[in-house]
Amino acid sequence: MMDALKFDNRFTNTLPADAITDNTRHQVNQALYSRVDPTTVRSPHLIAYAAEVADMLGLSPEECRSELFIEVFSGNRKLDGMDPHATCYGGHQFGNWAGQLGDGRAINLGEIETPNGHLTLQLKGAGPTPYSRTADGLAVLRSSIREFLCSEAMFHLGVPTTRALCLIGTGEAVMRDILYDGHPEPEPGAIVCRVSQSFVRFGHFQMLTARKELDLLRTFTDFVIERDFPEFANIATPDRYITWFNEVCERTAGMIVEWMRVGFVHGVMNTDNMSILGETIDYGPYGWLEDFDPDWTPNTTDAQHRRYRYGQQPGIAQWNLMQLANAILPLIDDPKPLEEGLSGFARAYEKGWQAMMAAKLGLKKFESSLNDSLMMLLTARETDMTLFFRHLADVDFNTGNPVEPLLNAHYSAPDQKIIHLTSTWLEDYQQCLSQQGVDLKQRRQNMNRVNPKYVLRNYLAQLAIDDAEQGDFERVNETLDVLRRPYDEQPENEEFAEKRPEWARTRVGCSMLSCSS
Ligand code: AMP
Ligand code: MG
C-alpha cells in the first residue's frame, strides 16, 4: 500500500539539524530544522481528500480511503523513509521583526520524487514542535476546512498555490478563543496534509541573517537554488543569487496579479507567509472580495491599520521582497542589483496587472481611462466583484437595455444614478471594444475564462463548516466539487454563485476572521 511514495528527503539529508532533539521549545542555532514526530491522535477519520493531488502523488482512490492512509496523514504512523521535521524561520509580522517563528504546527513528513515533480508532504495541526512558542501546535476543523478548500479552489482558478491532499478529523478537542475575548471553547481538531515543491519562506533566509550565520545562509541559498531553481545552479556567484532573486520577484508579482484578478485577500502577508516559489501559502484569515472595496481586509486582527487590505497587496509584496533582499545582501555585498530586482517587481506587476485587467474586460490591450472609470463605477455602490465581471460578459449591446445583466451585482436595489453611471461606462466600453476590433462573438467566451463564476465566497466556506461541525461532511465535498470547475456554467450549482446573503454580512467566520485557528 502507498508504495508510490518513495522518500528522498533532500532537505534533511543536505542541511544541518538542530542538535537538541527532545521537542522542547527553544531558540535554534546553526540549523534549519528540528526532527520531531507528529503527536498521536485518538480517533482519526477522513473528511475529504483531493483526488487530483492524490493522483499527482501516485495514490489511488482506494489507497486514499484505506485505514493506512488515515493513520499516516493523521500523523499516527510513519511510512518507511519518512523523516518528520519542523523548520526554523523568522519573519516580519505586521511590519515588525518578530525573531524566531518556525513551523509551530507544521511537520514535514518528507520529500518524494514523482512524475509530476519533486514534492514535500506536510501535516498542519499535527502537534507541538520546538517552534510552537506559547501555542499548542494544533488546528481546528473550521480553519482546516478553509485551508483545504481554498488551496484547491485557488489551484483550479489557476492561481499559484500550495496544494492540499486531505483533511482528517482527529477526534480530539482543541481549545480556542475565537474572538480573543476570554471565552475559550472546545472545538473539533483536524489536520490538513499540504503538498508543495517547497515550503521555504522568505523568513528562512531572514532568520539565518539575523543570527549572523552567513556560511549557513550561503549553504541554504545554494540548496534552495539547486533543488527548486536548478536552471540557475550553474551560474557563477554572485550572479546566481541575483538572477534567482529576480525570478522570485517576478513570480511574486505574478502571484499577486492573480490574487487581484480573482478578488483574493490573503490577510496575513507576513514575511514568514511568503513562499520562495511565489505560491499562495498559509491560508489563515483570508477572504474573497464580495463588494469591490480596495480597502477591505477579512482579518479582524488587522482591522485598525488594514495593512493587508486588498488594494495594498502589491505594495506589501514589494516590501516583503525588500526584506528578502536585505536577508541575502551578505551573499552579494552590493545592494544595487537587488534594488534593480525590486524595481523589476514593480514593472512586472504593473505589466501583469494591466494585461490581466484588459483580459477581464475582454480587451486586446489595457485602456487606462476606461479602467479608471471602471474603478469609480465599482466603488460607487456595493458591487459584487465576481458577479460584475462575470455578468459583464453577458452584456448585449444590441438590446435596448445593456445595463440589465449587471444590476444583480449590486448589494442594494440600484437607483437611477447608478444605472446612469453604468450605462455611461458601458458606452465607453463599447467604443473601446470597437476601436480595438474585438470580436464580439468571442468576447463572452474569452472573458469567462478569466472571470470565474465560482469562488470560495466567505459564507460558502462557513456553510460547509457549519455542517461539518455537526458531523456532516457532504457540503465540504460538494463545495470542493463545484470549485473544481470555477469557469464553467454549472446550472445545477447556481446557489454557489450567489452573492453574500445579508445574514453573512456580520457573522464571524464569514467576512470577519481572527487569526484564531
Ligand atoms: P501564521 O501567521 O498563522 O502563519 O503563524 C505565525 C507563526 O505562529 C508560525 O510560526 C506558526 O507556526 C505559529 N502558529 C500559529 N498557530 C499555532 C499553533 N496553534 N500552535 C503553534 N504554533 C502556531
Ligand atoms: Mg504562517
Coordinates of C-alpha atoms and ligand atoms in Angstrom, one line a residue:
M1 CA 0.0 0.0 0.0
M2 CA 1.1 3.5 -0.9
D3 CA 4.3 2.1 -2.5
A4 CA 4.4 5.1 -4.8
L5 CA 5.7 7.3 -2.0
K6 CA 9.5 7.0 -2.3
F7 CA 11.2 9.4 0.1
D8 CA 14.5 11.1 -0.7
N9 CA 14.4 13.9 1.9
R10 CA 16.9 16.3 0.3
F11 CA 16.2 19.0 2.9
T12 CA 17.1 16.9 5.9
N13 CA 19.8 14.9 4.1
T14 CA 21.6 18.1 3.0
L15 CA 21.1 20.7 5.7
P16 CA 22.1 20.7 9.4
A17 CA 19.7 19.6 12.0
D18 CA 19.1 21.1 15.4
A19 CA 21.3 19.4 18.0
I20 CA 18.5 19.4 20.6
T21 CA 16.1 16.6 19.8
D22 CA 13.7 16.4 22.7
N23 CA 11.0 18.6 21.3
T24 CA 11.3 21.4 23.8
R25 CA 10.7 25.0 22.8
H26 CA 13.9 26.8 22.3
Q27 CA 16.0 29.1 20.1
V28 CA 17.7 27.1 17.5
N29 CA 21.3 27.8 16.2
Q30 CA 23.3 26.6 13.2
A31 CA 20.4 24.5 12.0
L32 CA 17.5 24.8 9.6
Y33 CA 15.2 22.3 11.2
S34 CA 14.4 20.1 14.2
R35 CA 13.4 16.4 13.9
V36 CA 10.0 15.9 15.6
D37 CA 7.3 13.3 15.3
P38 CA 3.6 14.2 14.9
T39 CA 1.5 13.7 18.1
T40 CA -0.7 10.6 18.1
V41 CA -4.4 11.3 17.9
R42 CA -7.3 9.3 19.3
S43 CA -9.7 8.6 16.5
P44 CA -8.7 10.0 13.1
H45 CA -11.3 9.9 10.3
L46 CA -11.2 11.1 6.7
I47 CA -13.3 14.1 6.0
A48 CA -12.2 14.8 2.4
Y49 CA -9.4 14.3 0.0
A50 CA -8.4 15.9 -3.3
A51 CA -8.3 13.2 -5.9
E52 CA -6.1 15.3 -8.2
V53 CA -3.4 15.7 -5.6
A54 CA -3.6 12.0 -4.7
D55 CA -3.1 11.3 -8.4
M56 CA -0.1 13.6 -8.6
L57 CA 1.5 11.6 -5.8
G58 CA 0.5 8.3 -7.4
L59 CA -2.1 7.3 -4.8
S60 CA -5.3 5.6 -5.9
P61 CA -8.8 6.4 -4.6
E62 CA -8.7 3.0 -2.8
E63 CA -5.5 3.9 -1.1
C64 CA -6.9 7.3 0.0
R65 CA -9.8 5.6 1.6
S66 CA -7.7 3.0 3.4
E67 CA -7.0 2.8 7.1
L68 CA -3.3 3.2 6.4
F69 CA -3.9 6.5 4.7
I70 CA -5.8 7.9 7.6
E71 CA -3.1 6.6 10.1
V72 CA -0.3 8.1 8.0
F73 CA -1.9 11.5 7.3
S74 CA -3.1 12.0 10.8
G75 CA 0.5 11.5 12.0
N76 CA -0.2 8.3 13.8
R77 CA 2.1 6.2 11.6
K78 CA 5.3 6.8 9.9
L79 CA 6.0 5.2 6.5
D80 CA 9.4 3.8 5.7
G81 CA 11.7 6.6 4.5
M82 CA 9.8 9.5 6.2
D83 CA 11.9 11.9 8.2
P84 CA 9.5 14.2 10.1
H85 CA 10.8 17.6 11.0
A86 CA 9.8 21.2 11.6
T87 CA 11.8 24.0 10.0
C88 CA 13.2 27.1 11.5
Y89 CA 12.3 30.6 10.2
G90 CA 11.7 34.1 11.4
G91 CA 9.7 36.9 9.9
H92 CA 8.3 40.4 10.0
Q93 CA 4.8 40.2 11.4
F94 CA 2.7 43.3 10.6
G95 CA 5.8 45.2 9.7
N96 CA 7.8 44.3 12.8
W97 CA 10.7 41.9 13.1
A98 CA 9.4 39.0 15.3
G99 CA 12.5 36.9 15.7
Q100 CA 12.3 33.1 15.5
L101 CA 8.9 31.7 14.5
G102 CA 9.3 28.4 12.6
D103 CA 6.9 25.6 11.9
G104 CA 4.9 25.8 15.1
R105 CA 2.3 23.4 13.9
A106 CA 3.5 22.1 10.6
I107 CA 5.6 19.0 10.4
N108 CA 7.2 18.0 7.1
L109 CA 6.9 14.2 6.7
G110 CA 9.4 14.0 3.9
E111 CA 10.1 14.6 0.2
I112 CA 9.2 12.4 -2.7
E113 CA 10.1 12.3 -6.4
T114 CA 7.1 11.9 -8.6
P115 CA 6.4 12.0 -12.4
N116 CA 4.9 15.4 -11.5
G117 CA 7.9 16.8 -9.8
H118 CA 9.7 16.7 -6.5
L119 CA 7.3 17.3 -3.7
T120 CA 7.2 17.8 0.1
L121 CA 4.4 16.4 2.2
Q122 CA 3.5 18.4 5.2
L123 CA 1.0 18.0 8.0
K124 CA -0.6 21.1 9.5
G125 CA -2.0 20.8 13.0
A126 CA -0.1 17.6 14.0
G127 CA 1.1 18.7 17.4
P128 CA 3.7 20.8 19.0
T129 CA 7.2 21.4 17.7
P130 CA 10.2 23.3 19.1
Y131 CA 8.7 26.3 17.3
S132 CA 5.3 26.2 18.9
R133 CA 6.2 29.0 21.3
T134 CA 3.1 29.6 23.6
A135 CA 0.7 27.7 21.4
D136 CA -0.4 24.0 21.1
G137 CA 0.6 23.0 17.6
L138 CA -2.9 22.0 16.7
A139 CA -5.5 23.2 14.3
V140 CA -9.3 23.3 14.5
L141 CA -11.8 21.9 12.0
R142 CA -13.0 25.3 10.7
S143 CA -9.6 26.7 9.8
S144 CA -8.6 23.3 8.3
I145 CA -11.7 23.2 6.1
R146 CA -10.8 26.7 5.0
E147 CA -7.2 25.8 4.2
F148 CA -8.2 22.6 2.4
L149 CA -11.0 24.1 0.3
C150 CA -9.1 27.3 -0.6
S151 CA -5.9 25.6 -1.6
E152 CA -7.8 23.5 -4.1
A153 CA -10.1 26.3 -5.2
M154 CA -7.1 28.5 -6.0
F155 CA -5.4 25.8 -7.9
H156 CA -8.4 25.3 -10.1
L157 CA -8.7 29.0 -10.6
G158 CA -5.1 29.0 -12.0
V159 CA -3.5 30.8 -9.0
P160 CA -0.1 29.5 -7.9
T161 CA -0.7 27.8 -4.5
T162 CA 0.4 25.0 -2.2
R163 CA -2.0 22.1 -2.6
A164 CA -4.0 20.0 -0.1
L165 CA -4.1 16.3 -0.2
C166 CA -6.5 15.6 2.6
L167 CA -8.4 16.8 5.6
I168 CA -8.6 14.5 8.5
G169 CA -10.6 14.9 11.8
T170 CA -8.6 14.0 14.8
G171 CA -11.5 13.1 17.1
E172 CA -9.9 15.3 19.7
A173 CA -11.0 18.7 21.1
V174 CA -8.9 21.8 20.7
M175 CA -9.5 24.9 22.9
R176 CA -9.9 28.2 21.0
D177 CA -11.0 31.7 21.9
I178 CA -12.3 32.7 18.5
L179 CA -13.0 36.3 19.4
Y180 CA -10.0 36.7 21.7
D181 CA -12.4 37.9 24.4
G182 CA -11.6 35.5 27.2
H183 CA -14.1 32.8 26.3
P184 CA -12.2 29.7 25.0
E185 CA -14.4 26.8 23.9
P186 CA -13.5 23.3 22.8
E187 CA -13.7 22.8 19.1
P188 CA -13.1 19.7 16.9
G189 CA -9.4 19.3 15.9
A190 CA -8.3 18.5 12.3
I191 CA -5.1 18.0 10.2
V192 CA -4.5 19.0 6.6
C193 CA -1.8 17.4 4.6
R194 CA -0.3 20.1 2.4
V195 CA 1.8 19.4 -0.7
S196 CA 4.2 21.6 -2.5
Q197 CA 7.6 21.5 -4.2
S198 CA 8.9 23.6 -1.3
F199 CA 7.6 25.2 1.9
V200 CA 10.6 27.6 2.1
R201 CA 9.6 31.1 3.1
F202 CA 11.3 34.5 2.9
G203 CA 11.6 34.1 6.7
H204 CA 14.0 31.2 6.4
F205 CA 16.6 33.5 4.8
Q206 CA 15.9 36.3 7.2
M207 CA 16.4 34.1 10.3
L208 CA 19.9 33.0 9.2
T209 CA 21.0 36.5 8.5
A210 CA 19.5 37.7 11.8
R211 CA 21.6 35.0 13.6
K212 CA 24.6 36.2 11.5
E213 CA 25.1 32.6 10.3
L214 CA 26.3 33.7 6.9
D215 CA 28.0 30.4 5.9
L216 CA 24.8 28.6 6.6
L217 CA 22.9 31.3 4.7
R218 CA 25.1 30.6 1.6
T219 CA 24.7 26.8 2.0
F220 CA 20.9 27.1 2.4
T221 CA 20.5 29.5 -0.6
D222 CA 22.5 27.2 -2.8
F223 CA 20.4 24.3 -1.6
V224 CA 17.2 26.1 -2.5
I225 CA 18.5 27.1 -5.9
E226 CA 19.8 23.6 -6.7
R227 CA 16.6 21.9 -5.5
D228 CA 13.9 24.3 -6.7
F229 CA 15.6 26.6 -9.3
P230 CA 18.1 24.2 -10.9
E231 CA 18.2 26.3 -14.1
F232 CA 20.3 28.9 -12.1
A233 CA 22.6 26.4 -10.2
N234 CA 25.4 26.7 -12.7
I235 CA 25.6 30.4 -12.8
A236 CA 28.7 31.8 -11.1
T237 CA 28.2 33.7 -7.8
P238 CA 27.1 36.4 -7.1
D239 CA 25.1 36.4 -10.4
R240 CA 23.5 33.2 -9.4
Y241 CA 21.8 34.9 -6.4
I242 CA 20.9 38.0 -8.3
T243 CA 19.3 36.0 -11.1
W244 CA 17.4 33.9 -8.6
F245 CA 16.2 37.0 -6.6
N246 CA 14.9 38.5 -9.9
E247 CA 13.0 35.3 -10.5
V248 CA 11.5 35.4 -7.0
C249 CA 10.4 39.0 -7.7
E250 CA 8.8 38.0 -11.0
R251 CA 7.0 35.0 -9.6
T252 CA 5.7 37.0 -6.6
A253 CA 4.4 39.7 -9.0
G254 CA 2.6 37.1 -11.0
M255 CA 1.0 35.6 -7.9
I256 CA -0.3 39.0 -6.7
V257 CA -1.7 39.7 -10.1
E258 CA -3.7 36.5 -9.9
W259 CA -4.9 37.4 -6.4
M260 CA -6.2 40.7 -7.7
R261 CA -7.8 39.0 -10.6
V262 CA -10.0 36.7 -8.6
G263 CA -10.5 39.1 -5.6
F264 CA -8.5 37.1 -3.0
V265 CA -7.2 38.8 0.1
H266 CA -4.5 36.8 1.9
G267 CA -5.0 38.6 5.2
V268 CA -1.6 37.9 6.8
M269 CA 1.2 38.7 4.3
N270 CA 3.9 38.5 6.9
T271 CA 7.3 37.6 5.5
D272 CA 7.0 34.2 7.1
N273 CA 3.9 33.6 5.0
M274 CA 5.7 34.4 1.7
S275 CA 6.7 31.3 -0.4
I276 CA 10.0 31.4 -2.2
L277 CA 8.2 29.8 -5.1
G278 CA 5.7 32.5 -5.4
E279 CA 2.9 30.3 -4.3
T280 CA 0.0 31.3 -2.1
I281 CA 0.8 29.7 1.3
D282 CA -0.7 29.6 4.8
Y283 CA -4.5 30.1 4.5
G284 CA -5.5 31.8 7.7
P285 CA -7.9 34.7 7.9
Y286 CA -8.0 35.1 4.2
G287 CA -11.2 36.3 2.4
W288 CA -12.7 37.0 -1.0
L289 CA -13.9 40.4 -2.1
E290 CA -17.6 40.5 -2.1
D291 CA -18.4 44.1 -2.8
F292 CA -15.4 45.6 -4.6
D293 CA -13.7 47.6 -1.8
P294 CA -10.0 48.0 -2.3
D295 CA -9.7 48.8 1.5
W296 CA -11.2 45.6 2.6
T297 CA -9.5 43.0 4.8
P298 CA -11.1 40.0 6.4
N299 CA -8.6 39.9 9.2
T300 CA -10.0 41.5 12.4
T301 CA -6.6 41.3 14.0
D302 CA -5.5 43.9 11.3
A303 CA -8.7 45.9 11.4
Q304 CA -7.1 49.1 12.7
H305 CA -4.4 49.6 10.2
R306 CA -5.6 47.3 7.5
R307 CA -2.0 46.7 6.4
Y308 CA -3.0 43.7 4.4
R309 CA -6.1 45.1 2.6
Y310 CA -6.9 44.0 -1.0
G311 CA -5.5 47.2 -2.6
Q312 CA -2.3 47.2 -0.7
Q313 CA -1.2 43.6 -1.5
P314 CA 1.2 44.6 -4.4
G315 CA 2.9 47.2 -2.2
I316 CA 3.2 44.8 0.7
A317 CA 4.6 42.1 -1.6
Q318 CA 7.3 44.5 -2.7
W319 CA 8.1 45.5 1.0
N320 CA 8.4 41.8 1.8
L321 CA 10.8 41.3 -1.2
M322 CA 12.8 44.1 0.2
Q323 CA 13.2 42.2 3.5
L324 CA 14.3 39.2 1.5
A325 CA 16.8 41.4 -0.4
N326 CA 18.2 42.6 3.0
A327 CA 18.5 39.0 4.1
I328 CA 20.5 37.9 1.1
L329 CA 22.6 41.0 0.8
P330 CA 25.6 39.5 2.6
L331 CA 25.8 37.0 -0.3
I332 CA 26.1 39.7 -2.9
D333 CA 27.6 42.7 -1.0
D334 CA 26.2 45.2 -3.4
P335 CA 22.7 46.5 -2.9
K336 CA 22.4 47.8 -6.4
P337 CA 21.3 44.7 -8.3
L338 CA 18.8 43.9 -5.5
E339 CA 17.3 47.3 -5.8
E340 CA 17.0 46.7 -9.6
G341 CA 15.2 43.4 -8.8
L342 CA 12.7 45.3 -6.7
S343 CA 12.1 47.8 -9.5
G344 CA 11.7 44.7 -11.7
F345 CA 8.9 43.6 -9.4
A346 CA 7.1 46.9 -9.8
R347 CA 7.5 46.7 -13.6
A348 CA 6.4 43.0 -13.8
Y349 CA 3.4 43.7 -11.5
E350 CA 2.2 46.7 -13.5
K351 CA 2.6 44.9 -16.8
G352 CA 0.9 41.8 -15.5
W353 CA -1.9 43.8 -13.8
Q354 CA -2.6 45.8 -17.0
A355 CA -2.8 42.6 -19.1
M356 CA -5.0 41.0 -16.5
M357 CA -7.4 43.9 -16.3
A358 CA -7.6 44.1 -20.1
A359 CA -8.4 40.3 -20.2
K360 CA -11.1 40.7 -17.6
L361 CA -12.8 43.2 -19.9
G362 CA -12.2 41.1 -23.0
L363 CA -10.0 43.8 -24.5
K364 CA -6.9 43.3 -26.5
K365 CA -5.0 45.9 -24.6
F366 CA -5.2 47.9 -21.4
E367 CA -7.1 51.2 -21.6
S368 CA -6.2 53.4 -18.8
S369 CA -9.0 55.9 -18.7
L370 CA -11.7 53.2 -19.2
N371 CA -10.1 51.3 -16.3
D372 CA -10.1 54.4 -14.0
S373 CA -13.8 55.0 -14.6
L374 CA -14.5 51.3 -14.1
M375 CA -12.8 51.6 -10.6
M376 CA -15.1 54.5 -9.9
L377 CA -18.1 52.6 -11.0
L378 CA -17.3 49.6 -8.9
T379 CA -16.8 51.6 -5.8
A380 CA -19.8 53.9 -6.3
R381 CA -22.2 51.3 -4.7
E382 CA -21.6 48.0 -3.0
T383 CA -21.0 45.9 -6.1
D384 CA -20.1 42.2 -6.1
M385 CA -16.8 41.9 -7.9
T386 CA -17.2 38.3 -9.1
L387 CA -20.8 38.8 -10.4
F388 CA -20.0 42.1 -12.0
F389 CA -17.2 40.8 -14.2
R390 CA -19.0 37.5 -15.0
H391 CA -22.1 39.3 -16.0
L392 CA -20.3 41.9 -18.0
A393 CA -19.6 39.2 -20.5
D394 CA -23.4 38.8 -20.8
V395 CA -24.0 42.4 -21.7
D396 CA -25.6 42.6 -25.2
F397 CA -25.0 46.0 -26.8
N398 CA -27.8 45.3 -29.3
T399 CA -30.6 45.3 -26.8
G400 CA -32.3 48.4 -25.6
N401 CA -31.1 47.8 -22.1
P402 CA -27.5 46.6 -22.0
V403 CA -27.2 47.5 -18.2
E404 CA -29.7 44.8 -17.3
P405 CA -27.2 41.8 -16.7
L406 CA -25.1 44.0 -14.3
L407 CA -27.9 45.1 -11.9
N408 CA -27.9 41.8 -10.0
A409 CA -24.3 42.5 -8.9
H410 CA -25.4 45.3 -6.5
Y411 CA -26.0 44.6 -2.9
S412 CA -28.8 47.2 -2.7
A413 CA -31.5 48.0 -5.2
P414 CA -29.9 50.0 -8.0
D415 CA -31.1 53.6 -8.2
Q416 CA -31.3 55.9 -11.3
K417 CA -27.9 57.4 -10.5
I418 CA -26.0 54.1 -10.6
I419 CA -28.0 52.9 -13.7
H420 CA -26.9 56.1 -15.4
L421 CA -23.3 55.7 -14.3
T422 CA -23.3 52.2 -15.5
S423 CA -24.8 52.9 -18.9
T424 CA -22.4 55.8 -19.5
W425 CA -19.4 53.5 -18.7
L426 CA -20.9 50.8 -20.9
E427 CA -21.0 53.3 -23.8
D428 CA -17.2 54.0 -23.3
Y429 CA -16.6 50.3 -23.0
Q430 CA -18.5 49.5 -26.2
Q431 CA -16.5 52.2 -28.0
C432 CA -13.2 50.8 -26.7
L433 CA -14.2 47.2 -27.8
S434 CA -14.9 48.5 -31.3
Q435 CA -11.8 50.6 -31.5
Q436 CA -9.7 47.6 -30.6
G437 CA -11.6 45.5 -33.1
V438 CA -12.7 42.9 -30.6
D439 CA -14.7 40.1 -32.0
L440 CA -18.0 40.4 -30.0
K441 CA -18.9 36.7 -30.6
Q442 CA -15.7 35.6 -28.9
R443 CA -15.8 38.2 -26.2
R444 CA -18.1 36.3 -23.8
Q445 CA -16.1 33.1 -24.1
N446 CA -12.7 34.8 -23.6
M447 CA -13.9 36.8 -20.6
N448 CA -15.5 33.7 -18.9
R449 CA -12.0 32.1 -19.0
V450 CA -10.6 34.8 -16.7
N451 CA -13.6 35.9 -14.7
P452 CA -14.6 32.9 -12.5
K453 CA -18.3 32.2 -11.8
Y454 CA -17.5 30.2 -8.7
V455 CA -15.1 31.3 -6.0
L456 CA -14.9 30.3 -2.3
R457 CA -17.1 33.0 -1.1
N458 CA -16.6 33.6 2.6
Y459 CA -20.1 32.5 3.5
L460 CA -19.8 29.3 1.4
A461 CA -16.8 28.1 3.4
Q462 CA -18.8 28.9 6.6
L463 CA -21.8 26.9 5.4
A464 CA -19.5 23.9 4.8
I465 CA -18.0 24.4 8.3
D466 CA -21.4 24.7 10.0
D467 CA -22.4 21.2 8.6
A468 CA -19.0 19.7 9.3
E469 CA -19.1 20.8 12.9
Q470 CA -22.4 18.8 13.2
G471 CA -20.6 15.8 11.7
D472 CA -21.9 16.1 8.2
F473 CA -19.1 16.4 5.7
E474 CA -21.1 16.3 2.5
R475 CA -21.1 20.0 2.0
V476 CA -17.3 20.2 2.2
N477 CA -17.0 17.7 -0.6
E478 CA -19.8 19.2 -2.6
T479 CA -18.2 22.7 -2.4
L480 CA -14.8 21.2 -3.5
D481 CA -16.6 19.7 -6.4
V482 CA -18.2 22.9 -7.6
L483 CA -14.8 24.7 -7.2
R484 CA -13.1 22.2 -9.4
R485 CA -14.7 24.0 -12.4
P486 CA -14.8 27.6 -11.5
Y487 CA -15.1 29.0 -15.0
D488 CA -17.8 26.6 -16.2
E489 CA -21.5 27.3 -16.1
Q490 CA -22.9 24.7 -13.7
P491 CA -26.7 25.2 -13.9
E492 CA -27.3 22.6 -11.1
N493 CA -25.0 24.7 -8.8
E494 CA -26.3 28.2 -9.2
E495 CA -26.7 28.6 -5.5
F496 CA -22.9 28.5 -5.1
A497 CA -22.6 31.6 -7.4
E498 CA -25.0 33.8 -5.4
K499 CA -23.8 36.9 -3.7
R500 CA -23.4 37.1 0.0
P501 CA -26.7 36.8 1.9
E502 CA -27.5 39.5 4.4
W503 CA -27.0 37.2 7.4
A504 CA -23.4 36.7 6.4
R505 CA -22.5 40.4 6.4
T506 CA -21.6 40.5 10.0
R507 CA -21.3 36.9 11.0
V508 CA -17.9 35.9 12.5
G509 CA -16.2 33.4 10.2
C510 CA -17.7 35.0 7.0
S511 CA -16.5 38.5 6.4
M512 CA -14.7 38.8 9.7
L513 CA -12.0 36.4 10.7
S514 CA -9.5 36.4 13.5
C515 CA -6.1 34.7 13.5
S516 CA -7.5 32.1 15.9
S517 CA -7.3 28.8 14.1
Ligands
AMP1 P1 0.6 32.4 10.9 O1 0.8 33.9 10.8 O2 -0.7 32.0 11.3 O3 1.1 31.7 9.7 O4 1.6 31.9 12.2 C1 2.7 32.6 12.7 C2 3.5 31.7 13.5 O5 2.8 31.1 14.6 C3 4.1 30.5 12.7 O6 5.4 30.3 13.2 C4 3.1 29.4 13.1 O7 3.8 28.1 13.0 C5 2.8 29.7 14.6 N1 1.5 29.2 15.0 C6 0.3 29.6 14.6 N2 -0.7 28.8 15.2 C7 0.0 28.0 16.0 C8 -0.5 26.9 16.9 N3 -1.8 26.7 17.1 N4 0.5 26.2 17.6 C9 1.8 26.5 17.4 N5 2.2 27.4 16.6 C10 1.3 28.2 15.9
MG2 MG 2.4 31.1 8.7

